[in-house]
Amino acid sequence: MKENEVIRKFIPDSRMQSLIDRRLRLVIDKKRDIYCDNAEFLVYHWSGEAATFSPATGEHACDVDRRINIGDHNARVDNGIAFPKAKEMPSKKGKFEYTPLNWAEDYAFFIDNSPAEVYENELIVGEFHWQLDEARYFQYPEEQREAGFEARELGAGGISFTHTCPDLSIGLELGWNGLMEKVRKNISKFEKEGKTEQVQYLKGSEIIALSIQRFIRRHADLARMKASKNNDSKQIDLYLSIAEVCDNLSDRAPQTFHEAVQWIWFFQVAERMHGHGNGYGRTDQLLQPFYEKDIKEGKITRQIARELVGEMYIKYGSYTALGGRFQDLSDATNEMSWVCLEAYDLVGGINHVGVMWHEDMDKDFYRYTCDVLSRHGCGVPILVNYDVLKASEVRSGYKPEDAWNVAYSGCQWYCGVGTEYNDQDVNSLILVKPLQRAINISIGKNTQTFQEFWETYCHEVDRTADALVTFKNATYDWQPKVWPEMVTTFCMYDCIEKGKDCTDKGAVHYNFSSVNVLGVPNVADSIYAIKELVFSQKQYSLKQLAEALDKNWEGEEFMRQRFLNVPKFGNDHEGTDAMAVQVSEQVREVLEGKKNNKGFCFRPSLFQYMGHTYAGPMMGATPDGRLATEPLAHGMNPMHGRNQNGMGTTVNSFTKIDFSKYQGGSFQVELTPDFFKGGVEKDKLIEAFSVGFFKKGGVQINLNLVDLEVLKEAMADNENPLYHDINVKVTGYSSHFISMDKRFQKEFIERVNYKNL
């Protein structure tokens, strides 16, 4: 067996292997890479220069010297050229307007001029080369950007963009014709009521639905054309099967398992042309009825079903969920849960499927989950605690009859399926900034007690949160006009019936604003060190500390070591862990006490996408002994290298936080081969550890099995074929290691890699 080769339970045949090989070729040729515009965007989720992740081509492509390669977790296939008809967009040849109808006309033109794609050996077809923001103007008005700059100055930012979870069962039941009928029925209703705004929105929806139907038909036509020019009978059969499926899907709802999988994939392609980041619900529940029907009628086998789902995974490892509970709290695991997990076992690679564990879950299924995770070793599947997800939603204000249908949907976040629109994963509050202001203000006030210092810090956190609220509300005022999410809206409850986009006020049932809180472990360690060394022991003054930080501790190494060696979070130390809880609870209470202009509160998430890697130099040195050149801690995980007493003590520290009060907080684990010495069975150890972690209240585990020496070799020699197919769970997303920016590679290698419990 070659180095780094995965042991698979299911072996792909030649057809499937050719598709797997093409996927890797796209990675090696850098056709799947995704960029962010600059380091500021990673930290603040907003830079003022552009609206979202940077396309590689097009009029909004940023300076190549500034943009950062995040990795290859993208549905888009880069063909190296800009959208060829960008200058002919309706909004450029006619009049640009901030209206859904104007946006819809651009979208229809865009998808009409995006080519159909059908490749040899495929049964699931379709991909795309451009996103709409490469061709249509995407920028908020000046008033919103001014609020953004003010928020960023205080340590906050964010973008509102495609981080929700549509309910694809709506589309699977109705098909595009049925969705069209619903739109037209409501156009007629609103015309009679004289509601022009709703009529105009729904006419835009009609334009979009028709364009998607044309897109699907073009795939049928292309498949037939390719069949007519091919001499291989097996390949001809594949092409004709594709043509039949696409013809059916352009005219009616899916009836077979193959059609259902293809419908789901076409929806994702159509949706991701205008955005980046949605989750897609519980795949096992969506596909189970089609599977049962086809099995009963003898139209499909488990192997064929496995391969069809596997093809969808090869296209792009979408954020989906398996398992969980039904509304009556019974186990929702079904045969399709197994098939979907087997599909990943078959094709491997990048994927973002999350298994939602609970104590009543089919034990054999969860054992297989841990087996797959142990053999592939790259954080797939993500392990998620369903009961904590549901409790978090109910605590936020969800009705229990809605909260049961929560699904892991991306990175660390989760969402009520079809009922919730919010800014999951794309807002940021950097706690280091209010801490820095609190130090300077306390020096000016000659603060003498820790309680006074703590109150000053709390006030500054509140100021930052207020600035974030102002910025987000300015965004919400414009979002449905600037960048409506009209494809997503087709599969959200009651939006079409209201004639509103899912981003609009009052459109969906729940509209919380989730905020990634960056630097909690650093701030907790810093405040605890200040409490001990400045206020309790009085070894240093705040002024001395501020001067040392301004110099990045230069000339003050002895002092830095004193601050660095105060007990740190992650070692089951009562004082530091209590401070971590106190810091987390304080920012939670502040955010929950504020409402957006949609009438819902702000919710903290103890996570940050990848901003911790680049935030260090922006923030400067911190009182926990961290140098400015070092990254911040990732999410709620201890700062790199500070948890010295094994994974068990870190878990004890981590789970002192009640994660049902937060909107996510993943435990990131990198295990080295040394961890499994002495004949320890990987799958059984992972099962025992994860179940124990969840019973203590943990919400999510991202677990990599990595050999540090191999990763160091890969970092030094990205061109070596031995390392091309190494996948890692970076934070909440997966990537081929060779695709990531060098700084990301370095930060990943430097994390705590546990060698023992």
PDB file of N, CA, C and O in Angstrom, residues 502-528:
ATOM      1  N   CYS A 502     -36.084  35.338   1.148  1.00  0.00           N
ATOM      2  CA  CYS A 502     -35.769  34.800   2.485  1.00  0.00           C
ATOM      3  C   CYS A 502     -34.852  35.719   3.283  1.00  0.00           C
ATOM      4  O   CYS A 502     -34.755  35.596   4.502  1.00  0.00           O
ATOM      5  N   THR A 503     -34.189  36.669   2.608  1.00  0.00           N
ATOM      6  CA  THR A 503     -33.335  37.617   3.329  1.00  0.00           C
ATOM      7  C   THR A 503     -34.115  38.803   3.872  1.00  0.00           C
ATOM      8  O   THR A 503     -33.567  39.615   4.623  1.00  0.00           O
ATOM      9  N   ASP A 504     -35.382  38.914   3.517  1.00  0.00           N
ATOM     10  CA  ASP A 504     -36.174  40.096   3.860  1.00  0.00           C
ATOM     11  C   ASP A 504     -36.747  39.973   5.270  1.00  0.00           C
ATOM     12  O   ASP A 504     -36.909  38.869   5.819  1.00  0.00           O
ATOM     13  N   LYS A 505     -37.096  41.103   5.832  1.00  0.00           N
ATOM     14  CA  LYS A 505     -37.697  41.136   7.164  1.00  0.00           C
ATOM     15  C   LYS A 505     -39.072  40.483   7.128  1.00  0.00           C
ATOM     16  O   LYS A 505     -39.872  40.758   6.235  1.00  0.00           O
ATOM     17  N   GLY A 506     -39.331  39.633   8.090  1.00  0.00           N
ATOM     18  CA  GLY A 506     -40.633  39.004   8.198  1.00  0.00           C
ATOM     19  C   GLY A 506     -40.885  37.882   7.226  1.00  0.00           C
ATOM     20  O   GLY A 506     -41.998  37.365   7.150  1.00  0.00           O
ATOM     21  N   ALA A 507     -39.848  37.466   6.480  1.00  0.00           N
ATOM     22  CA  ALA A 507     -40.067  36.440   5.455  1.00  0.00           C
ATOM     23  C   ALA A 507     -40.062  35.037   6.043  1.00  0.00           C
ATOM     24  O   ALA A 507     -40.964  34.245   5.782  1.00  0.00           O
ATOM     25  N   VAL A 508     -39.047  34.716   6.832  1.00  0.00           N
ATOM     26  CA  VAL A 508     -38.938  33.373   7.394  1.00  0.00           C
ATOM     27  C   VAL A 508     -39.336  33.392   8.868  1.00  0.00           C
ATOM     28  O   VAL A 508     -39.529  34.455   9.467  1.00  0.00           O
ATOM     29  N   HIS A 509     -39.398  32.225   9.460  1.00  0.00           N
ATOM     30  CA  HIS A 509     -39.905  32.118  10.832  1.00  0.00           C
ATOM     31  C   HIS A 509     -38.909  32.632  11.862  1.00  0.00           C
ATOM     32  O   HIS A 509     -39.299  33.182  12.891  1.00  0.00           O
ATOM     33  N   TYR A 510     -37.612  32.434  11.608  1.00  0.00           N
ATOM     34  CA  TYR A 510     -36.578  32.773  12.582  1.00  0.00           C
ATOM     35  C   TYR A 510     -35.447  33.512  11.896  1.00  0.00           C
ATOM     36  O   TYR A 510     -34.993  33.113  10.825  1.00  0.00           O
ATOM     37  N   ASN A 511     -34.994  34.604  12.533  1.00  0.00           N
ATOM     38  CA  ASN A 511     -33.979  35.464  11.923  1.00  0.00           C
ATOM     39  C   ASN A 511     -32.924  35.911  12.927  1.00  0.00           C
ATOM     40  O   ASN A 511     -32.652  37.100  13.074  1.00  0.00           O
ATOM     41  N   PHE A 512     -32.331  34.972  13.633  1.00  0.00           N
ATOM     42  CA  PHE A 512     -31.266  35.308  14.569  1.00  0.00           C
ATOM     43  C   PHE A 512     -30.022  35.774  13.800  1.00  0.00           C
ATOM     44  O   PHE A 512     -29.861  35.469  12.616  1.00  0.00           O
ATOM     45  N   SER A 513     -29.158  36.498  14.483  1.00  0.00           N
ATOM     46  CA  SER A 513     -27.860  36.873  13.910  1.00  0.00           C
ATOM     47  C   SER A 513     -26.778  36.195  14.740  1.00  0.00           C
ATOM     48  O   SER A 513     -26.648  36.471  15.934  1.00  0.00           O
ATOM     49  N   SER A 514     -26.034  35.312  14.117  1.00  0.00           N
ATOM     50  CA  SER A 514     -24.984  34.590  14.838  1.00  0.00           C
ATOM     51  C   SER A 514     -23.642  35.284  14.640  1.00  0.00           C
ATOM     52  O   SER A 514     -23.344  35.783  13.560  1.00  0.00           O
ATOM     53  N   VAL A 515     -22.835  35.295  15.684  1.00  0.00           N
ATOM     54  CA  VAL A 515     -21.585  36.052  15.679  1.00  0.00           C
ATOM     55  C   VAL A 515     -20.438  35.148  16.099  1.00  0.00           C
ATOM     56  O   VAL A 515     -20.448  34.583  17.203  1.00  0.00           O
ATOM     57  N   ASN A 516     -19.439  35.011  15.251  1.00  0.00           N
ATOM     58  CA  ASN A 516     -18.231  34.285  15.628  1.00  0.00           C
ATOM     59  C   ASN A 516     -17.391  35.149  16.559  1.00  0.00           C
ATOM     60  O   ASN A 516     -17.047  36.286  16.210  1.00  0.00           O
ATOM     61  N   VAL A 517     -17.063  34.615  17.722  1.00  0.00           N
ATOM     62  CA  VAL A 517     -16.288  35.366  18.707  1.00  0.00           C
ATOM     63  C   VAL A 517     -14.844  34.864  18.657  1.00  0.00           C
ATOM     64  O   VAL A 517     -14.568  33.709  18.968  1.00  0.00           O
ATOM     65  N   LEU A 518     -13.940  35.739  18.250  1.00  0.00           N
ATOM     66  CA  LEU A 518     -12.539  35.375  18.055  1.00  0.00           C
ATOM     67  C   LEU A 518     -11.708  35.766  19.273  1.00  0.00           C
ATOM     68  O   LEU A 518     -11.804  36.891  19.755  1.00  0.00           O
ATOM     69  N   GLY A 519     -10.914  34.822  19.761  1.00  0.00           N
ATOM     70  CA  GLY A 519      -9.926  35.127  20.787  1.00  0.00           C
ATOM     71  C   GLY A 519     -10.356  34.885  22.211  1.00  0.00           C
ATOM     72  O   GLY A 519      -9.704  35.373  23.144  1.00  0.00           O
ATOM     73  N   VAL A 520     -11.418  34.114  22.440  1.00  0.00           N
ATOM     74  CA  VAL A 520     -11.881  33.876  23.815  1.00  0.00           C
ATOM     75  C   VAL A 520     -10.785  33.251  24.679  1.00  0.00           C
ATOM     76  O   VAL A 520     -10.513  33.739  25.789  1.00  0.00           O
ATOM     77  N   PRO A 521     -10.108  32.167  24.254  1.00  0.00           N
ATOM     78  CA  PRO A 521      -9.057  31.602  25.119  1.00  0.00           C
ATOM     79  C   PRO A 521      -7.920  32.585  25.392  1.00  0.00           C
ATOM     80  O   PRO A 521      -7.404  32.644  26.518  1.00  0.00           O
ATOM     81  N   ASN A 522      -7.530  33.385  24.402  1.00  0.00           N
ATOM     82  CA  ASN A 522      -6.461  34.363  24.613  1.00  0.00           C
ATOM     83  C   ASN A 522      -6.882  35.438  25.602  1.00  0.00           C
ATOM     84  O   ASN A 522      -6.106  35.840  26.479  1.00  0.00           O
ATOM     85  N   VAL A 523      -8.115  35.922  25.454  1.00  0.00           N
ATOM     86  CA  VAL A 523      -8.604  36.964  26.353  1.00  0.00           C
ATOM     87  C   VAL A 523      -8.793  36.405  27.760  1.00  0.00           C
ATOM     88  O   VAL A 523      -8.452  37.058  28.761  1.00  0.00           O
ATOM     89  N   ALA A 524      -9.309  35.179  27.870  1.00  0.00           N
ATOM     90  CA  ALA A 524      -9.469  34.559  29.194  1.00  0.00           C
ATOM     91  C   ALA A 524      -8.112  34.371  29.866  1.00  0.00           C
ATOM     92  O   ALA A 524      -7.942  34.701  31.054  1.00  0.00           O
ATOM     93  N   ASP A 525      -7.135  33.847  29.126  1.00  0.00           N
ATOM     94  CA  ASP A 525      -5.789  33.691  29.681  1.00  0.00           C
ATOM     95  C   ASP A 525      -5.184  35.040  30.047  1.00  0.00           C
ATOM     96  O   ASP A 525      -4.498  35.178  31.075  1.00  0.00           O
ATOM     97  N   SER A 526      -5.436  36.049  29.218  1.00  0.00           N
ATOM     98  CA  SER A 526      -4.885  37.386  29.465  1.00  0.00           C
ATOM     99  C   SER A 526      -5.487  38.016  30.715  1.00  0.00           C
ATOM    100  O   SER A 526      -4.768  38.560  31.568  1.00  0.00           O
ATOM    101  N   ILE A 527      -6.807  37.957  30.816  1.00  0.00           N
ATOM    102  CA  ILE A 527      -7.459  38.589  31.971  1.00  0.00           C
ATOM    103  C   ILE A 527      -7.090  37.860  33.256  1.00  0.00           C
ATOM    104  O   ILE A 527      -6.883  38.493  34.311  1.00  0.00           O
ATOM    105  N   TYR A 528      -6.976  36.525  33.188  1.00  0.00           N
ATOM    106  CA  TYR A 528      -6.566  35.794  34.387  1.00  0.00           C
ATOM    107  C   TYR A 528      -5.148  36.190  34.796  1.00  0.00           C
ATOM    108  O   TYR A 528      -4.866  36.366  35.997  1.00  0.00           O
TER     109      TYR A 528
END
